Every structure is written in C-alpha cells, then in structure tokens.
Short mmCIF file of C-alpha atoms and ligand atoms in Angstrom, two decimals:
data_model
loop_
_atom_site.label_atom_id
_atom_site.label_comp_id
_atom_site.label_asym_id
_atom_site.label_seq_id
_atom_site.Cartn_x
_atom_site.Cartn_y
_atom_site.Cartn_z
CA UNK A 24 96.02 86.92 80.17
CA UNK A 25 94.28 90.65 81.14
CA UNK A 26 94.99 93.14 84.22
CA UNK A 27 93.12 90.16 86.25
CA UNK A 28 96.33 88.46 86.46
CA UNK A 29 97.29 87.03 89.62
CA UNK A 30 94.13 88.24 91.31
CA UNK A 31 92.40 85.46 93.33
CA UNK A 32 88.90 84.28 93.51
CA UNK A 33 86.84 82.23 95.86
CA UNK A 34 84.49 80.16 93.50
CA UNK A 35 81.49 78.15 95.49
CA UNK A 36 80.52 74.85 94.22
CA UNK A 37 83.54 75.09 91.53
CA UNK A 38 83.28 71.33 90.99
CA UNK A 39 81.22 71.00 87.92
CA UNK A 40 78.33 72.93 85.84
CA UNK A 41 78.38 76.75 86.23
CA UNK A 42 80.88 77.28 88.98
CA UNK A 43 83.63 75.35 86.53
CA UNK A 44 83.22 77.28 83.89
CA UNK A 45 83.06 80.38 85.63
CA UNK A 46 86.79 79.28 87.48
CA UNK A 47 87.93 78.13 84.39
CA UNK A 48 87.09 81.56 81.97
CA UNK A 49 88.26 83.22 85.54
CA UNK A 50 91.54 81.28 85.40
CA UNK A 51 91.99 81.84 81.57
CA UNK A 52 92.50 85.88 82.44
CA UNK A 53 95.26 84.65 84.82
CA UNK A 54 93.32 84.48 87.97
CA UNK A 55 94.66 82.59 90.96
CA UNK A 56 91.40 80.48 92.05
CA UNK A 57 90.34 78.80 95.27
CA UNK A 58 87.56 76.15 93.64
CA UNK A 59 85.27 75.45 96.94
CA UNK A 60 83.28 71.84 97.07
CA UNK A 61 80.30 70.28 99.67
CA UNK A 62 80.07 67.00 98.45
CA UNK A 63 82.34 66.78 94.81
CA UNK A 64 85.60 65.79 96.72
CA UNK A 65 87.36 64.12 93.30
CA UNK A 66 85.32 66.51 90.86
CA UNK A 67 87.09 70.02 92.54
CA UNK A 68 90.76 68.04 92.40
CA UNK A 69 89.91 67.27 88.38
CA UNK A 70 89.41 71.09 87.87
CA UNK A 71 92.54 72.30 90.48
CA UNK A 72 94.61 69.89 87.53
CA UNK A 73 92.58 71.48 85.03
CA UNK A 74 93.67 75.07 86.32
CA UNK A 75 96.78 74.47 87.39
CA UNK A 76 97.65 73.55 84.20
CA UNK A 77 96.28 76.58 82.73
CA UNK A 78 99.26 77.97 84.40
CA UNK A 79 98.02 79.70 87.87
CA UNK A 80 97.76 78.60 91.13
CA UNK A 81 94.52 76.79 92.56
CA UNK A 82 93.35 74.78 95.71
CA UNK A 83 90.18 73.09 96.15
CA UNK A 84 88.23 73.48 99.60
CA UNK A 85 85.38 71.52 101.07
CA UNK A 86 83.09 74.01 102.90
CA UNK A 87 79.17 73.74 103.36
CA UNK A 88 78.56 77.40 102.59
CA UNK A 89 75.42 77.13 104.61
CA UNK A 90 77.61 76.24 107.50
CA UNK A 91 78.95 80.05 109.00
CA UNK A 92 81.87 77.38 111.21
CA UNK A 93 82.65 75.47 107.68
CA UNK A 94 82.81 79.08 105.83
CA UNK A 95 85.03 80.32 108.15
CA UNK A 96 87.72 78.29 108.17
CA UNK A 97 87.51 77.97 104.36
CA UNK A 98 88.09 81.77 103.94
CA UNK A 99 91.15 81.41 106.60
CA UNK A 100 92.61 78.62 104.70
CA UNK A 101 92.19 80.05 101.29
CA UNK A 102 93.39 84.20 102.93
CA UNK A 103 96.32 82.07 104.00
CA UNK A 104 97.00 79.93 101.12
CA UNK A 105 96.80 83.11 98.56
CA UNK A 106 96.99 86.01 101.23
CA UNK A 107 94.22 87.79 99.78
CA UNK A 108 90.70 87.17 97.71
CA UNK A 109 89.87 89.32 95.42
CA UNK A 110 87.13 87.72 93.82
CA UNK A 111 84.02 85.76 95.22
CA UNK A 112 81.61 83.86 92.76
CA UNK A 113 78.67 82.83 94.96
CA UNK A 114 77.51 80.26 93.35
CA UNK A 115 76.71 77.10 94.98
CA UNK A 116 72.64 76.59 94.70
CA UNK A 117 69.95 73.17 95.54
CA UNK A 118 67.23 73.13 94.37
CA UNK A 119 64.70 71.14 96.27
CA UNK A 120 60.94 71.45 94.63
CA UNK A 121 57.46 70.67 95.47
CA UNK A 122 53.93 72.98 95.49
CA UNK A 123 54.26 75.05 98.21
CA UNK A 124 51.16 73.26 100.42
CA UNK A 125 52.70 69.90 100.09
CA UNK A 126 56.67 71.89 100.92
CA UNK A 127 58.40 70.64 104.14
CA UNK A 128 59.89 72.44 106.74
CA UNK A 129 63.37 71.20 105.72
CA UNK A 130 63.40 71.60 101.86
CA UNK A 131 62.05 75.12 102.57
CA UNK A 132 65.47 75.61 105.37
CA UNK A 133 67.45 73.54 103.30
CA UNK A 134 67.15 75.69 100.22
CA UNK A 135 67.47 78.97 102.25
CA UNK A 136 70.28 78.06 103.92
CA UNK A 137 72.55 76.81 101.17
CA UNK A 138 71.72 79.59 98.19
CA UNK A 139 71.08 82.86 100.39
CA UNK A 140 72.41 82.26 103.37
CA UNK A 141 75.46 80.91 102.23
CA UNK A 142 75.31 83.84 99.91
CA UNK A 143 75.58 86.45 102.97
CA UNK A 144 78.22 84.05 104.92
CA UNK A 145 81.12 84.00 102.54
CA UNK A 146 80.20 87.14 101.62
CA UNK A 147 80.76 88.87 104.83
CA UNK A 148 83.35 86.73 105.14
CA UNK A 149 85.79 88.20 102.48
CA UNK A 150 84.65 91.92 102.81
CA UNK A 151 86.87 92.33 104.35
CA UNK A 152 90.36 91.38 102.56
CA UNK A 153 88.67 93.63 99.83
CA UNK A 154 87.96 96.21 101.69
CA UNK A 155 91.67 96.22 103.34
CA UNK A 156 92.29 96.05 99.11
CA UNK A 157 90.38 98.58 98.24
CA UNK A 158 89.31 96.22 95.00
CA UNK A 159 86.65 93.72 95.22
CA UNK A 160 84.29 92.05 93.43
CA UNK A 161 80.93 89.96 94.50
CA UNK A 162 79.35 88.42 91.56
CA UNK A 163 76.05 86.51 92.76
CA UNK A 164 74.35 83.77 90.57
CA UNK A 165 70.84 84.36 90.60
CA UNK A 166 68.22 82.64 88.40
CA UNK A 167 65.42 83.95 86.37
CA UNK A 168 63.23 82.57 88.92
CA UNK A 169 64.05 84.77 90.97
CA UNK A 170 62.49 87.60 89.17
CA UNK A 171 59.66 85.91 87.15
CA UNK A 172 58.92 82.35 89.43
CA UNK A 173 58.14 79.11 89.16
CA UNK A 174 55.04 76.64 89.83
CA UNK A 175 56.94 74.47 92.45
CA UNK A 176 59.80 76.56 93.42
CA UNK A 177 58.52 78.83 96.17
CA UNK A 178 61.61 78.28 97.63
CA UNK A 179 63.99 78.33 95.32
CA UNK A 180 62.60 81.34 93.94
CA UNK A 181 62.61 82.86 97.23
CA UNK A 182 66.13 83.13 97.98
CA UNK A 183 67.14 83.93 94.48
CA UNK A 184 64.53 86.93 95.00
CA UNK A 185 66.05 87.66 98.25
CA UNK A 186 69.77 87.62 96.42
CA UNK A 187 68.83 90.30 94.14
CA UNK A 188 68.07 93.24 97.10
CA UNK A 189 71.24 91.60 98.44
CA UNK A 190 72.89 92.61 95.68
CA UNK A 191 71.08 96.06 95.91
CA UNK A 192 72.10 97.41 99.43
CA UNK A 193 75.64 95.86 99.97
CA UNK A 194 76.58 97.46 96.07
CA UNK A 195 75.53 100.66 97.94
CA UNK A 196 77.46 100.10 101.27
CA UNK A 197 80.45 99.22 99.89
CA UNK A 198 80.09 100.84 96.26
CA UNK A 199 83.10 103.83 97.70
CA UNK A 200 85.65 101.22 98.33
CA UNK A 201 85.88 99.99 94.90
CA UNK A 202 83.97 97.06 95.75
CA UNK A 203 81.40 96.24 92.70
CA UNK A 204 78.46 92.90 93.59
CA UNK A 205 76.48 91.80 90.91
CA UNK A 206 74.06 89.06 90.23
CA UNK A 207 73.88 87.12 86.86
CA UNK A 208 70.52 85.75 86.16
CA UNK A 209 70.73 83.28 84.35
CA UNK A 210 68.19 81.14 82.40
CA UNK A 211 68.21 77.34 82.16
CA UNK A 212 71.87 76.35 81.60
CA UNK A 213 72.97 72.78 80.03
CA UNK A 214 74.09 71.29 83.76
CA UNK A 215 73.25 68.07 84.87
CA UNK A 216 70.36 69.84 86.92
CA UNK A 217 68.97 70.85 83.28
CA UNK A 218 70.13 67.94 81.75
CA UNK A 219 67.73 65.21 83.70
CA UNK A 220 64.01 67.15 82.88
CA UNK A 221 61.90 65.23 81.10
CA UNK A 222 61.52 65.72 76.93
CA UNK A 223 57.87 67.15 78.00
CA UNK A 224 59.58 69.25 81.09
CA UNK A 225 62.09 70.61 78.36
CA UNK A 226 59.82 70.97 75.25
CA UNK A 227 56.93 73.10 78.11
CA UNK A 228 59.95 75.18 78.74
CA UNK A 229 61.69 75.82 75.03
CA UNK A 230 58.42 78.29 74.76
CA UNK A 231 59.29 80.32 77.12
CA UNK A 232 62.38 81.29 75.82
CA UNK A 233 62.47 84.12 72.81
CA UNK A 234 65.83 82.06 71.95
CA UNK A 235 63.90 78.90 71.44
CA UNK A 236 67.16 76.81 73.35
CA UNK A 237 68.78 76.38 76.23
CA UNK A 238 72.21 78.15 77.56
CA UNK A 239 76.11 76.94 77.78
CA UNK A 240 77.95 77.35 80.90
CA UNK A 241 80.36 79.37 78.91
CA UNK A 242 77.72 81.82 78.14
CA UNK A 243 77.76 82.52 82.34
CA UNK A 244 81.41 82.26 82.56
CA UNK A 245 81.88 84.79 79.57
CA UNK A 246 79.87 87.77 82.31
CA UNK A 247 81.98 86.34 84.99
CA UNK A 248 84.49 87.41 83.83
CA UNK A 249 83.43 90.05 82.01
CA UNK A 250 82.36 91.79 85.76
CA UNK A 251 84.96 91.00 87.12
CA UNK A 252 87.82 92.87 84.72
CA UNK A 253 88.41 96.87 85.09
CA UNK A 254 86.23 96.88 81.68
CA UNK A 255 82.68 96.91 84.48
CA UNK A 256 84.29 98.67 87.07
CA UNK A 257 81.60 101.71 87.00
CA UNK A 258 78.81 98.92 86.98
CA UNK A 259 77.40 97.64 90.54
CA UNK A 260 73.86 96.83 92.01
CA UNK A 261 72.72 94.95 88.90
CA UNK A 262 70.92 92.26 88.02
CA UNK A 263 72.02 91.04 84.34
CA UNK A 264 70.10 88.16 82.92
CA UNK A 265 71.56 85.58 80.46
CA UNK A 266 69.11 83.95 79.79
CA UNK A 267 67.95 83.84 75.75
CA UNK A 268 65.55 86.59 76.27
CA UNK A 269 63.34 84.38 78.73
CA UNK A 270 62.95 87.23 81.27
CA UNK A 271 61.47 89.87 79.05
P1 NDP B 322 75.12 71.70 89.86
O1 NDP B 322 74.53 70.77 90.36
O2 NDP B 322 75.61 71.31 88.23
O3 NDP B 322 76.28 72.84 90.74
C1 NDP B 322 75.80 73.18 92.41
C2 NDP B 322 76.68 73.17 92.81
O4 NDP B 322 76.70 74.11 94.25
C3 NDP B 322 77.53 71.77 92.98
O5 NDP B 322 79.20 72.27 92.90
C4 NDP B 322 77.77 71.34 94.59
O6 NDP B 322 79.01 71.27 94.77
C5 NDP B 322 77.54 73.60 94.59
N1 NDP B 322 76.34 72.92 96.04
C6 NDP B 322 75.15 72.84 96.56
N2 NDP B 322 74.92 73.26 97.68
C7 NDP B 322 76.53 73.65 98.26
C8 NDP B 322 76.82 73.68 99.69
N3 NDP B 322 75.92 73.91 100.69
N4 NDP B 322 78.05 74.51 100.13
C9 NDP B 322 78.97 74.32 98.86
N5 NDP B 322 78.60 73.62 97.48
C10 NDP B 322 77.12 73.42 97.21
O7 NDP B 322 74.19 73.40 89.67
P2 NDP B 322 74.77 74.33 88.33
O8 NDP B 322 75.50 74.60 87.61
O9 NDP B 322 73.39 73.90 87.12
O10 NDP B 322 73.75 76.15 89.55
C11 NDP B 322 74.92 76.54 89.88
C12 NDP B 322 74.77 77.74 89.97
O11 NDP B 322 73.51 78.19 88.79
C13 NDP B 322 73.23 77.46 91.09
O12 NDP B 322 72.68 78.19 92.18
C14 NDP B 322 72.42 77.62 90.38
O13 NDP B 322 70.72 77.93 91.68
C15 NDP B 322 72.59 78.70 89.51
N6 NDP B 322 71.20 78.55 88.26
C16 NDP B 322 71.45 77.46 87.50
C17 NDP B 322 70.62 77.42 86.27
C18 NDP B 322 70.64 76.48 85.65
O14 NDP B 322 70.31 76.02 84.40
N7 NDP B 322 71.23 75.24 85.75
C19 NDP B 322 69.50 77.92 86.05
C20 NDP B 322 69.87 79.79 86.75
C21 NDP B 322 70.26 79.59 88.04
P3 NDP B 322 78.80 69.88 95.24
O15 NDP B 322 78.25 69.09 94.46
O16 NDP B 322 80.24 69.66 95.72
O17 NDP B 322 78.30 69.48 96.66
#
C-alpha cells in the first residue's frame, strides 16, 4: 500500500483486458475503483469481486463512454458512492478496421465517438471534482498506431493521434491545479483483440517490434500505477510508449 491508499479511480472498459489489469494494479496500491463497462456486465461484476477481495471498495457502473448522458449519470453515481474521483483512466476503446476507400461513415463515426469523444466526455465530467480537491490524474490509453499509422486503421489512428493532442492541451490547462494528464501508447499487448489475429498477421507484426514479442497487460498496468503515484507528480503532457521499442 502506498500514498494512493483511499484515492478513487474510475477506469473505463475495466471488465477485461488492459483496463482490468490497470484497475487491479491500482487496487493493489489501495485505490478504490469504479469499474466502467459497456456490454460485459458479468465480467465487470467478477472484476469488482476480485478487486474487493484485495481489500478495497469497488462498484461497477454501466455507461457507453461515447454517450454524454450516460457518462454524466455514471460520474454522478461514482461521485455519490465514493465522494470524489481522483484518477481517471480513459481506457475504453474499439477498432472497426477497413481501407479508407471502403470505410463506412458508421465505422468512422463509431471509432471516433468511442475513443475520442469518450475521452473528452469522461475527462470533462471528472475534472470539476479534481479541480476542487486540487489533485488529479488523467491517464489516457492511446496506441503506438496513433504515432505511426497502420493500414486499414485510419479511423483508429486518427482517434488515438487526437488523444495525444488532447493530452498536450489539457495538461497545460490544468497543470497549476496539480492535475497531470498523460497518455500511454501501448504496442501489441496480449488481449482478446490481439490474440484473434492470424499467425500470418502476428508474424508480420513481430517484424515491427524490436523486442520481437508482444507485451502483457501488466506492462501497461505498471505504467498506469506509476503515473497515478506521487513519484510521477512532475510528469505531465507526455506520450509514453510501452511497446517493446515499436515506435522507435
Ligand atoms: P479489449 O477489447 O479487451 O477491451 C476493450 C474495453 O473497452 C472493453 O472492456 C469494452 O467494454 C470497453 N469499451 C468498448 N467500447 C466501449 C464504450 N462505448 N463504452 C465503455 N466501454 C467500452 O481491449 P484492450 O484491453 O486490448 O484495449 C484497451 C485499450 O487499449 C483500448 O483503448 C485500445 O485501443 C488500447 N490498445 C490496446 C492494444 C492491444 O494490443 N491490446 C494496443 C494499443 C492500444 P465492454 O466489454 O463492457 O463493452
């Protein structure tokens, strides 16, 4: 347990994958956790039980992060329960791949809405309580793809690159309030999304990664916990790659 004991984190998309690992790592530091989910109700409840067994308080909260009304209600519910939100991890994200020439308006809009608008809605909604308490951490999960692009992912790349710009601007806005804003850009991490790739796709991707292996969800979770901690109090507006060297 660290100086984070008793703080409250809202982690979006925390029922599984990177979000769940980040929630668990923060819980190990004594942080109480609101587990946001959109469709994975059962996994979210299992995550809450797992987190409570670590000795912290936790609730699940359903909201589509791309829906402003649902985000507003979720933040109200979490604030009513815990009294505050100190740490926001904007982790929820989707892909809907296709070459631009064949990309539908819906695929473009869905990815931008979830990944980018979701980050905007959640950040704005929690900022008021952070400003009031003069302490806060906003940690966005971007992607290496937002730094170097990827064929078939113009929508996803645009959403993740925009999060980098959002990070720079918001970090400047809130720096004097003792609120830091940073983005972690993972490379390829073992999760449901990556594990379904074909062997051929995995072989191609491996040639892009200097360390020649995929990362683990804990590689990202450790960075989330570090950025949330007092050790990282002078780090803001940064895009931090955790990618086995892929962005080099
Ligand atoms: P998963 O598919 O395992 O998890 C995605 C999570 O996002 C799910 O929990 C899902 O919730 C949630 N989510 C999706 N849409 C919404 C929404 N509209 N509202 C609320 N939650 C939503 O993915 P990962 O763990 O792999 O990805 C997590 C983040 O990391 C994403 O932002 C992704 O872009 C990023 N990333 C992942 C990489 C990887 O290699 N895995 C690489 C680079 C970045 P639910 O299931 O409840 O619908």
